[in-house]
């Protein structure tokens, strides 16, 4: 039906079980996964579904700066850039029933969400931008999260010299309605500096959680054993894992 058309390119088998596996099992785990004072406080005050503030088009910053990696600078990324990211793939792996490799066309064909939000960087700047992309939960439901999954890890195309950039969130943020895999900023394809062709928006957390140049989404039971084990490139270097605003 309509959903089939939208998801053309994904097999019927991929679609069949998604609502069952994806929607129920992970939701049962949401509260068991919560630990840490900051996370508890924010969620007690706002509730797990509380939305980050959304703004109007008039509020959009005239310039949305880039921060951190502005271009991954690898031969592979340069080749993707030259071909307009036609062969970019978003892998969905780990504790999922149906691993996926989504093309950008498939990501764009999923139901989309557009939101105008403020990005806050710990370095002391903010900017308001309009982001468009599918909700992460749509993709997780397609892949069918397994009940053992507790965290979602984002793999990125940039290496900072002493490690690849990566990030992670728990299932509360993964299923939050404003958590999207963005491919557009202010109605245009993502600029390179802002994470082309795909970057996360995790709207209730600080800027470093919003992984850019995303190549993979990995469902895991534990963050131990991944890079430094703290759940993110900056977390491994001392930043808070839960960076609620
Ligand atoms: N892959 C990757 N993602 C990243 C970073 C990075 O260096 N590499 N920097 C983070 C930081 S600290 C911020 S503030 C935002 C900046 O997003 P922007 O470049 O769109 O402003 O991206 C985050 N995501
Ligand atoms: Mo940042």
PDB file of C-alpha atoms and ligand atoms in Angstrom:
ATOM      1  CA  UNK A   1       0.000   0.000   0.000  1.00  0.00           C
ATOM      2  CA  UNK A   2       1.135   3.538   0.566  1.00  0.00           C
ATOM      3  CA  UNK A   3       3.816   2.474   2.998  1.00  0.00           C
ATOM      4  CA  UNK A   4       5.105  -0.069   0.486  1.00  0.00           C
ATOM      5  CA  UNK A   5       5.472   2.583  -2.183  1.00  0.00           C
ATOM      6  CA  UNK A   6       7.257   4.946   0.129  1.00  0.00           C
ATOM      7  CA  UNK A   7       9.642   2.231   1.092  1.00  0.00           C
ATOM      8  CA  UNK A   8      10.231   0.976  -2.438  1.00  0.00           C
ATOM      9  CA  UNK A   9      13.508  -0.846  -2.512  1.00  0.00           C
ATOM     10  CA  UNK A  10      13.124  -2.440   0.883  1.00  0.00           C
ATOM     11  CA  UNK A  11      11.806  -5.969   0.745  1.00  0.00           C
ATOM     12  CA  UNK A  12       8.308  -6.834   1.888  1.00  0.00           C
ATOM     13  CA  UNK A  13       9.881  -9.122   4.459  1.00  0.00           C
ATOM     14  CA  UNK A  14      11.691  -6.190   5.981  1.00  0.00           C
ATOM     15  CA  UNK A  15       8.416  -4.361   6.435  1.00  0.00           C
ATOM     16  CA  UNK A  16       6.299  -7.243   7.677  1.00  0.00           C
ATOM     17  CA  UNK A  17       7.407  -7.613  11.266  1.00  0.00           C
ATOM     18  CA  UNK A  18       8.441  -4.081  11.996  1.00  0.00           C
ATOM     19  CA  UNK A  19       5.644  -2.760  14.109  1.00  0.00           C
ATOM     20  CA  UNK A  20       5.573  -5.862  16.247  1.00  0.00           C
ATOM     21  CA  UNK A  21       9.244  -6.215  17.073  1.00  0.00           C
ATOM     22  CA  UNK A  22      10.223  -2.583  16.901  1.00  0.00           C
ATOM     23  CA  UNK A  23       7.431  -0.948  18.808  1.00  0.00           C
ATOM     24  CA  UNK A  24       6.897  -3.157  21.797  1.00  0.00           C
ATOM     25  CA  UNK A  25      10.079  -4.820  23.029  1.00  0.00           C
ATOM     26  CA  UNK A  26      12.310  -1.742  23.105  1.00  0.00           C
ATOM     27  CA  UNK A  27       9.610   0.319  24.779  1.00  0.00           C
ATOM     28  CA  UNK A  28       9.473  -2.151  27.650  1.00  0.00           C
ATOM     29  CA  UNK A  29      13.151  -1.556  28.233  1.00  0.00           C
ATOM     30  CA  UNK A  30      13.032   2.215  28.268  1.00  0.00           C
ATOM     31  CA  UNK A  31      12.784   2.773  31.963  1.00  0.00           C
ATOM     32  CA  UNK A  32      15.102  -0.057  32.906  1.00  0.00           C
ATOM     33  CA  UNK A  33      17.758   1.671  30.824  1.00  0.00           C
ATOM     34  CA  UNK A  34      17.602   4.920  32.765  1.00  0.00           C
ATOM     35  CA  UNK A  35      20.426   5.584  35.144  1.00  0.00           C
ATOM     36  CA  UNK A  36      22.292   8.703  36.194  1.00  0.00           C
ATOM     37  CA  UNK A  37      21.047  11.690  38.121  1.00  0.00           C
ATOM     38  CA  UNK A  38      21.034  14.211  35.283  1.00  0.00           C
ATOM     39  CA  UNK A  39      19.038  11.970  33.013  1.00  0.00           C
ATOM     40  CA  UNK A  40      16.544  11.147  35.767  1.00  0.00           C
ATOM     41  CA  UNK A  41      16.076  14.796  36.683  1.00  0.00           C
ATOM     42  CA  UNK A  42      15.462  15.992  33.156  1.00  0.00           C
ATOM     43  CA  UNK A  43      13.049  13.191  32.523  1.00  0.00           C
ATOM     44  CA  UNK A  44      11.225  13.573  35.810  1.00  0.00           C
ATOM     45  CA  UNK A  45      10.683  17.254  35.135  1.00  0.00           C
ATOM     46  CA  UNK A  46       9.876  17.004  31.446  1.00  0.00           C
ATOM     47  CA  UNK A  47       8.831  13.383  30.919  1.00  0.00           C
ATOM     48  CA  UNK A  48      10.486  11.027  28.423  1.00  0.00           C
ATOM     49  CA  UNK A  49       8.483  12.470  25.542  1.00  0.00           C
ATOM     50  CA  UNK A  50       8.957  16.158  26.405  1.00  0.00           C
ATOM     51  CA  UNK A  51       9.821  18.061  23.258  1.00  0.00           C
ATOM     52  CA  UNK A  52      12.706  20.450  22.862  1.00  0.00           C
ATOM     53  CA  UNK A  53      11.457  23.910  21.944  1.00  0.00           C
ATOM     54  CA  UNK A  54      10.695  24.434  18.254  1.00  0.00           C
ATOM     55  CA  UNK A  55      11.005  27.832  16.601  1.00  0.00           C
ATOM     56  CA  UNK A  56       9.416  29.610  13.651  1.00  0.00           C
ATOM     57  CA  UNK A  57      11.041  30.151  10.239  1.00  0.00           C
ATOM     58  CA  UNK A  58      11.688  33.795  11.173  1.00  0.00           C
ATOM     59  CA  UNK A  59      13.993  32.608  13.969  1.00  0.00           C
ATOM     60  CA  UNK A  60      16.350  30.642  11.697  1.00  0.00           C
ATOM     61  CA  UNK A  61      19.944  31.845  12.028  1.00  0.00           C
ATOM     62  CA  UNK A  62      21.236  33.436   8.812  1.00  0.00           C
ATOM     63  CA  UNK A  63      24.400  31.342   9.115  1.00  0.00           C
ATOM     64  CA  UNK A  64      24.699  27.944  10.776  1.00  0.00           C
ATOM     65  CA  UNK A  65      28.374  27.506  11.524  1.00  0.00           C
ATOM     66  CA  UNK A  66      30.217  24.237  11.287  1.00  0.00           C
ATOM     67  CA  UNK A  67      32.102  22.932  14.305  1.00  0.00           C
ATOM     68  CA  UNK A  68      34.447  20.031  14.977  1.00  0.00           C
ATOM     69  CA  UNK A  69      35.186  18.190  11.751  1.00  0.00           C
ATOM     70  CA  UNK A  70      34.280  20.425   8.807  1.00  0.00           C
ATOM     71  CA  UNK A  71      35.249  17.813   6.194  1.00  0.00           C
ATOM     72  CA  UNK A  72      36.311  14.220   6.951  1.00  0.00           C
ATOM     73  CA  UNK A  73      39.088  14.747   4.396  1.00  0.00           C
ATOM     74  CA  UNK A  74      39.539  11.096   3.420  1.00  0.00           C
ATOM     75  CA  UNK A  75      39.869   9.859  -0.160  1.00  0.00           C
ATOM     76  CA  UNK A  76      36.727   7.826   0.326  1.00  0.00           C
ATOM     77  CA  UNK A  77      34.700  10.818   1.546  1.00  0.00           C
ATOM     78  CA  UNK A  78      36.045  12.965  -1.319  1.00  0.00           C
ATOM     79  CA  UNK A  79      34.859  10.319  -3.785  1.00  0.00           C
ATOM     80  CA  UNK A  80      31.397  10.280  -2.204  1.00  0.00           C
ATOM     81  CA  UNK A  81      31.295  14.074  -2.345  1.00  0.00           C
ATOM     82  CA  UNK A  82      32.280  14.044  -6.030  1.00  0.00           C
ATOM     83  CA  UNK A  83      29.416  11.683  -6.859  1.00  0.00           C
ATOM     84  CA  UNK A  84      26.863  13.660  -4.875  1.00  0.00           C
ATOM     85  CA  UNK A  85      26.777  10.886  -2.236  1.00  0.00           C
ATOM     86  CA  UNK A  86      24.922   8.655  -4.730  1.00  0.00           C
ATOM     87  CA  UNK A  87      26.513   5.522  -3.239  1.00  0.00           C
ATOM     88  CA  UNK A  88      26.454   6.526   0.443  1.00  0.00           C
ATOM     89  CA  UNK A  89      25.025   3.799   2.615  1.00  0.00           C
ATOM     90  CA  UNK A  90      23.590   3.986   6.083  1.00  0.00           C
ATOM     91  CA  UNK A  91      24.223   0.644   7.738  1.00  0.00           C
ATOM     92  CA  UNK A  92      21.870  -0.537  10.465  1.00  0.00           C
ATOM     93  CA  UNK A  93      23.568  -3.344  12.336  1.00  0.00           C
ATOM     94  CA  UNK A  94      24.084  -5.015  15.693  1.00  0.00           C
ATOM     95  CA  UNK A  95      21.149  -6.216  17.783  1.00  0.00           C
ATOM     96  CA  UNK A  96      18.553  -6.013  15.032  1.00  0.00           C
ATOM     97  CA  UNK A  97      16.426  -8.712  13.450  1.00  0.00           C
ATOM     98  CA  UNK A  98      17.040  -7.382   9.928  1.00  0.00           C
ATOM     99  CA  UNK A  99      20.321  -5.552   9.253  1.00  0.00           C
ATOM    100  CA  UNK A 100      19.850  -2.820   6.647  1.00  0.00           C
ATOM    101  CA  UNK A 101      21.979  -0.853   4.231  1.00  0.00           C
ATOM    102  CA  UNK A 102      19.922   2.177   3.273  1.00  0.00           C
ATOM    103  CA  UNK A 103      20.738   4.400   0.324  1.00  0.00           C
ATOM    104  CA  UNK A 104      20.128   8.133   0.582  1.00  0.00           C
ATOM    105  CA  UNK A 105      17.175   7.701  -1.763  1.00  0.00           C
ATOM    106  CA  UNK A 106      15.688   5.185   0.661  1.00  0.00           C
ATOM    107  CA  UNK A 107      16.328   7.488   3.629  1.00  0.00           C
ATOM    108  CA  UNK A 108      14.592  10.329   1.770  1.00  0.00           C
ATOM    109  CA  UNK A 109      11.661   8.052   0.836  1.00  0.00           C
ATOM    110  CA  UNK A 110      10.805   7.297   4.471  1.00  0.00           C
ATOM    111  CA  UNK A 111       8.201   9.444   6.263  1.00  0.00           C
ATOM    112  CA  UNK A 112       9.936  12.732   7.106  1.00  0.00           C
ATOM    113  CA  UNK A 113       9.942  15.162  10.025  1.00  0.00           C
ATOM    114  CA  UNK A 114      10.976  18.821   9.793  1.00  0.00           C
ATOM    115  CA  UNK A 115      11.838  20.773  12.940  1.00  0.00           C
ATOM    116  CA  UNK A 116      13.318  24.180  13.706  1.00  0.00           C
ATOM    117  CA  UNK A 117      15.480  23.891  16.808  1.00  0.00           C
ATOM    118  CA  UNK A 118      18.365  25.542  18.589  1.00  0.00           C
ATOM    119  CA  UNK A 119      21.745  23.845  18.618  1.00  0.00           C
ATOM    120  CA  UNK A 120      23.846  24.522  21.718  1.00  0.00           C
ATOM    121  CA  UNK A 121      27.575  23.773  21.685  1.00  0.00           C
ATOM    122  CA  UNK A 122      29.554  23.485  24.923  1.00  0.00           C
ATOM    123  CA  UNK A 123      32.099  25.806  23.374  1.00  0.00           C
ATOM    124  CA  UNK A 124      29.630  28.633  23.912  1.00  0.00           C
ATOM    125  CA  UNK A 125      27.671  29.227  20.740  1.00  0.00           C
ATOM    126  CA  UNK A 126      24.137  28.471  19.574  1.00  0.00           C
ATOM    127  CA  UNK A 127      22.332  28.551  16.250  1.00  0.00           C
ATOM    128  CA  UNK A 128      18.768  27.922  15.117  1.00  0.00           C
ATOM    129  CA  UNK A 129      18.265  25.732  12.076  1.00  0.00           C
ATOM    130  CA  UNK A 130      15.572  23.774  10.289  1.00  0.00           C
ATOM    131  CA  UNK A 131      16.317  20.065   9.981  1.00  0.00           C
ATOM    132  CA  UNK A 132      14.563  17.414   7.867  1.00  0.00           C
ATOM    133  CA  UNK A 133      14.849  13.648   7.875  1.00  0.00           C
ATOM    134  CA  UNK A 134      13.184  10.425   9.012  1.00  0.00           C
ATOM    135  CA  UNK A 135      12.739   9.776  12.706  1.00  0.00           C
ATOM    136  CA  UNK A 136      15.315   7.326  14.019  1.00  0.00           C
ATOM    137  CA  UNK A 137      12.471   5.202  15.385  1.00  0.00           C
ATOM    138  CA  UNK A 138      11.179   4.605  11.838  1.00  0.00           C
ATOM    139  CA  UNK A 139      14.539   3.131  10.865  1.00  0.00           C
ATOM    140  CA  UNK A 140      14.857   1.106  14.075  1.00  0.00           C
ATOM    141  CA  UNK A 141      11.400  -0.331  13.546  1.00  0.00           C
ATOM    142  CA  UNK A 142      12.301  -1.330   9.983  1.00  0.00           C
ATOM    143  CA  UNK A 143      15.361  -3.172  11.264  1.00  0.00           C
ATOM    144  CA  UNK A 144      13.497  -4.640  14.248  1.00  0.00           C
ATOM    145  CA  UNK A 145      15.400  -3.876  17.441  1.00  0.00           C
ATOM    146  CA  UNK A 146      16.104  -6.988  19.483  1.00  0.00           C
ATOM    147  CA  UNK A 147      15.041  -6.995  23.141  1.00  0.00           C
ATOM    148  CA  UNK A 148      18.672  -7.063  24.359  1.00  0.00           C
ATOM    149  CA  UNK A 149      19.433  -3.704  22.701  1.00  0.00           C
ATOM    150  CA  UNK A 150      19.918  -0.858  25.188  1.00  0.00           C
ATOM    151  CA  UNK A 151      21.931   1.747  23.276  1.00  0.00           C
ATOM    152  CA  UNK A 152      22.196   3.057  19.747  1.00  0.00           C
ATOM    153  CA  UNK A 153      25.722   3.873  18.552  1.00  0.00           C
ATOM    154  CA  UNK A 154      26.355   6.231  15.619  1.00  0.00           C
ATOM    155  CA  UNK A 155      29.421   5.576  13.447  1.00  0.00           C
ATOM    156  CA  UNK A 156      30.905   8.533  11.576  1.00  0.00           C
ATOM    157  CA  UNK A 157      33.176   8.956   8.565  1.00  0.00           C
ATOM    158  CA  UNK A 158      35.694  11.267  10.267  1.00  0.00           C
ATOM    159  CA  UNK A 159      38.820  10.299  12.157  1.00  0.00           C
ATOM    160  CA  UNK A 160      40.224  12.955  14.470  1.00  0.00           C
ATOM    161  CA  UNK A 161      43.749  11.558  14.497  1.00  0.00           C
ATOM    162  CA  UNK A 162      43.378   9.728  17.794  1.00  0.00           C
ATOM    163  CA  UNK A 163      40.105   8.003  17.008  1.00  0.00           C
ATOM    164  CA  UNK A 164      36.967   7.921  14.879  1.00  0.00           C
ATOM    165  CA  UNK A 165      34.156  10.224  15.920  1.00  0.00           C
ATOM    166  CA  UNK A 166      31.248   8.240  17.317  1.00  0.00           C
ATOM    167  CA  UNK A 167      28.326   8.837  19.655  1.00  0.00           C
ATOM    168  CA  UNK A 168      25.611   6.903  21.460  1.00  0.00           C
ATOM    169  CA  UNK A 169      22.194   7.420  23.048  1.00  0.00           C
ATOM    170  CA  UNK A 170      19.807   5.291  25.066  1.00  0.00           C
ATOM    171  CA  UNK A 171      16.462   4.023  23.804  1.00  0.00           C
ATOM    172  CA  UNK A 172      14.496   6.898  25.349  1.00  0.00           C
ATOM    173  CA  UNK A 173      16.312   9.354  23.105  1.00  0.00           C
ATOM    174  CA  UNK A 174      16.418   6.891  20.205  1.00  0.00           C
ATOM    175  CA  UNK A 175      12.605   6.686  20.186  1.00  0.00           C
ATOM    176  CA  UNK A 176      12.060  10.382  20.959  1.00  0.00           C
ATOM    177  CA  UNK A 177       9.960  12.040  18.225  1.00  0.00           C
ATOM    178  CA  UNK A 178      12.552  14.765  17.580  1.00  0.00           C
ATOM    179  CA  UNK A 179      15.454  12.347  17.134  1.00  0.00           C
ATOM    180  CA  UNK A 180      15.913  12.365  13.370  1.00  0.00           C
ATOM    181  CA  UNK A 181      18.506  11.351  10.798  1.00  0.00           C
ATOM    182  CA  UNK A 182      18.755  14.686   9.007  1.00  0.00           C
ATOM    183  CA  UNK A 183      19.693  15.046   5.349  1.00  0.00           C
ATOM    184  CA  UNK A 184      18.591  18.673   4.978  1.00  0.00           C
ATOM    185  CA  UNK A 185      19.418  21.933   6.728  1.00  0.00           C
ATOM    186  CA  UNK A 186      17.123  24.884   6.009  1.00  0.00           C
ATOM    187  CA  UNK A 187      15.489  23.069   3.094  1.00  0.00           C
ATOM    188  CA  UNK A 188      18.715  22.225   1.227  1.00  0.00           C
ATOM    189  CA  UNK A 189      20.915  19.104   1.267  1.00  0.00           C
ATOM    190  CA  UNK A 190      23.259  19.210   4.261  1.00  0.00           C
ATOM    191  CA  UNK A 191      26.384  21.275   3.627  1.00  0.00           C
ATOM    192  CA  UNK A 192      29.641  19.331   4.044  1.00  0.00           C
ATOM    193  CA  UNK A 193      30.596  21.294   7.159  1.00  0.00           C
ATOM    194  CA  UNK A 194      27.312  20.361   8.844  1.00  0.00           C
ATOM    195  CA  UNK A 195      27.716  16.613   8.274  1.00  0.00           C
ATOM    196  CA  UNK A 196      26.722  15.703   4.707  1.00  0.00           C
ATOM    197  CA  UNK A 197      25.025  13.582   3.709  1.00  0.00           C
ATOM    198  CA  UNK A 198      23.488  12.452   7.036  1.00  0.00           C
ATOM    199  CA  UNK A 199      23.743  13.744  10.591  1.00  0.00           C
ATOM    200  CA  UNK A 200      21.851  13.076  13.780  1.00  0.00           C
ATOM    201  CA  UNK A 201      19.631  15.560  15.598  1.00  0.00           C
ATOM    202  CA  UNK A 202      19.259  14.648  19.283  1.00  0.00           C
ATOM    203  CA  UNK A 203      17.414  17.789  20.265  1.00  0.00           C
ATOM    204  CA  UNK A 204      17.412  17.538  24.066  1.00  0.00           C
ATOM    205  CA  UNK A 205      21.174  17.195  24.275  1.00  0.00           C
ATOM    206  CA  UNK A 206      24.251  19.313  23.600  1.00  0.00           C
ATOM    207  CA  UNK A 207      25.931  19.679  20.219  1.00  0.00           C
ATOM    208  CA  UNK A 208      28.547  16.962  20.527  1.00  0.00           C
ATOM    209  CA  UNK A 209      25.830  14.276  20.737  1.00  0.00           C
ATOM    210  CA  UNK A 210      24.648  15.208  17.199  1.00  0.00           C
ATOM    211  CA  UNK A 211      26.895  12.891  15.157  1.00  0.00           C
ATOM    212  CA  UNK A 212      27.715  14.153  11.650  1.00  0.00           C
ATOM    213  CA  UNK A 213      28.815  12.183   8.537  1.00  0.00           C
ATOM    214  CA  UNK A 214      26.885   9.157   9.821  1.00  0.00           C
ATOM    215  CA  UNK A 215      27.708   5.860   8.119  1.00  0.00           C
ATOM    216  CA  UNK A 216      26.194   3.450  10.569  1.00  0.00           C
ATOM    217  CA  UNK A 217      23.635   2.896  13.289  1.00  0.00           C
ATOM    218  CA  UNK A 218      24.561   0.062  15.611  1.00  0.00           C
ATOM    219  CA  UNK A 219      22.261  -1.390  18.278  1.00  0.00           C
ATOM    220  CA  UNK A 220      24.221  -2.692  21.269  1.00  0.00           C
ATOM    221  CA  UNK A 221      23.618  -4.060  24.765  1.00  0.00           C
ATOM    222  CA  UNK A 222      26.592  -2.258  26.317  1.00  0.00           C
ATOM    223  CA  UNK A 223      28.977   0.564  25.484  1.00  0.00           C
ATOM    224  CA  UNK A 224      31.900  -1.292  27.009  1.00  0.00           C
ATOM    225  CA  UNK A 225      34.436  -2.436  24.460  1.00  0.00           C
ATOM    226  CA  UNK A 226      33.557   0.281  21.938  1.00  0.00           C
ATOM    227  CA  UNK A 227      36.572   2.610  21.569  1.00  0.00           C
ATOM    228  CA  UNK A 228      37.226   4.007  25.075  1.00  0.00           C
ATOM    229  CA  UNK A 229      33.996   2.507  26.438  1.00  0.00           C
ATOM    230  CA  UNK A 230      32.366   5.798  27.486  1.00  0.00           C
ATOM    231  CA  UNK A 231      29.925   6.020  24.588  1.00  0.00           C
ATOM    232  CA  UNK A 232      31.419   8.757  22.450  1.00  0.00           C
ATOM    233  CA  UNK A 233      34.573  10.351  21.116  1.00  0.00           C
ATOM    234  CA  UNK A 234      34.304  13.290  23.538  1.00  0.00           C
ATOM    235  CA  UNK A 235      32.952  11.141  26.362  1.00  0.00           C
ATOM    236  CA  UNK A 236      36.100   9.022  26.103  1.00  0.00           C
ATOM    237  CA  UNK A 237      37.976  12.300  26.722  1.00  0.00           C
ATOM    238  CA  UNK A 238      35.977  13.358  29.778  1.00  0.00           C
ATOM    239  CA  UNK A 239      32.700  14.871  28.568  1.00  0.00           C
ATOM    240  CA  UNK A 240      29.397  13.757  30.118  1.00  0.00           C
ATOM    241  CA  UNK A 241      27.655  10.919  28.272  1.00  0.00           C
ATOM    242  CA  UNK A 242      24.233  12.372  29.109  1.00  0.00           C
ATOM    243  CA  UNK A 243      24.448  15.944  27.837  1.00  0.00           C
ATOM    244  CA  UNK A 244      20.885  17.150  28.553  1.00  0.00           C
ATOM    245  CA  UNK A 245      20.203  20.828  27.963  1.00  0.00           C
TER     246      UNK A 245
HETATM  247  N1  LIG B   1      31.303  13.268  13.054  1.00  0.00           N
HETATM  248  C1  LIG B   1      31.346  14.356  13.845  1.00  0.00           C
HETATM  249  N2  LIG B   1      30.206  14.774  14.419  1.00  0.00           N
HETATM  250  C2  LIG B   1      30.214  15.869  15.206  1.00  0.00           C
HETATM  251  C3  LIG B   1      31.404  16.584  15.477  1.00  0.00           C
HETATM  252  C4  LIG B   1      32.599  16.114  14.844  1.00  0.00           C
HETATM  253  O1  LIG B   1      33.700  16.680  15.007  1.00  0.00           O
HETATM  254  N3  LIG B   1      32.526  14.998  14.044  1.00  0.00           N
HETATM  255  N4  LIG B   1      31.376  17.691  16.304  1.00  0.00           N
HETATM  256  C5  LIG B   1      30.242  17.811  17.227  1.00  0.00           C
HETATM  257  C6  LIG B   1      30.104  19.123  17.845  1.00  0.00           C
HETATM  258  S1  LIG B   1      31.102  19.483  19.173  1.00  0.00           S
HETATM  259  C7  LIG B   1      29.115  19.992  17.489  1.00  0.00           C
HETATM  260  S2  LIG B   1      28.839  21.439  18.328  1.00  0.00           S
HETATM  261  C8  LIG B   1      28.278  19.731  16.306  1.00  0.00           C
HETATM  262  C9  LIG B   1      28.477  20.852  15.313  1.00  0.00           C
HETATM  263  O2  LIG B   1      27.551  20.733  14.275  1.00  0.00           O
HETATM  264  P1  LIG B   1      27.682  21.724  13.059  1.00  0.00           P
HETATM  265  O3  LIG B   1      29.034  21.487  12.436  1.00  0.00           O
HETATM  266  O4  LIG B   1      26.548  21.424  12.151  1.00  0.00           O
HETATM  267  O5  LIG B   1      27.620  23.126  13.617  1.00  0.00           O
HETATM  268  O6  LIG B   1      28.588  18.504  15.654  1.00  0.00           O
HETATM  269  C10 LIG B   1      28.930  17.462  16.520  1.00  0.00           C
HETATM  270  N5  LIG B   1      29.042  16.267  15.748  1.00  0.00           N
HETATM  271 MO1  LIG B   2      30.144  21.262  20.173  1.00  0.00          MO
END
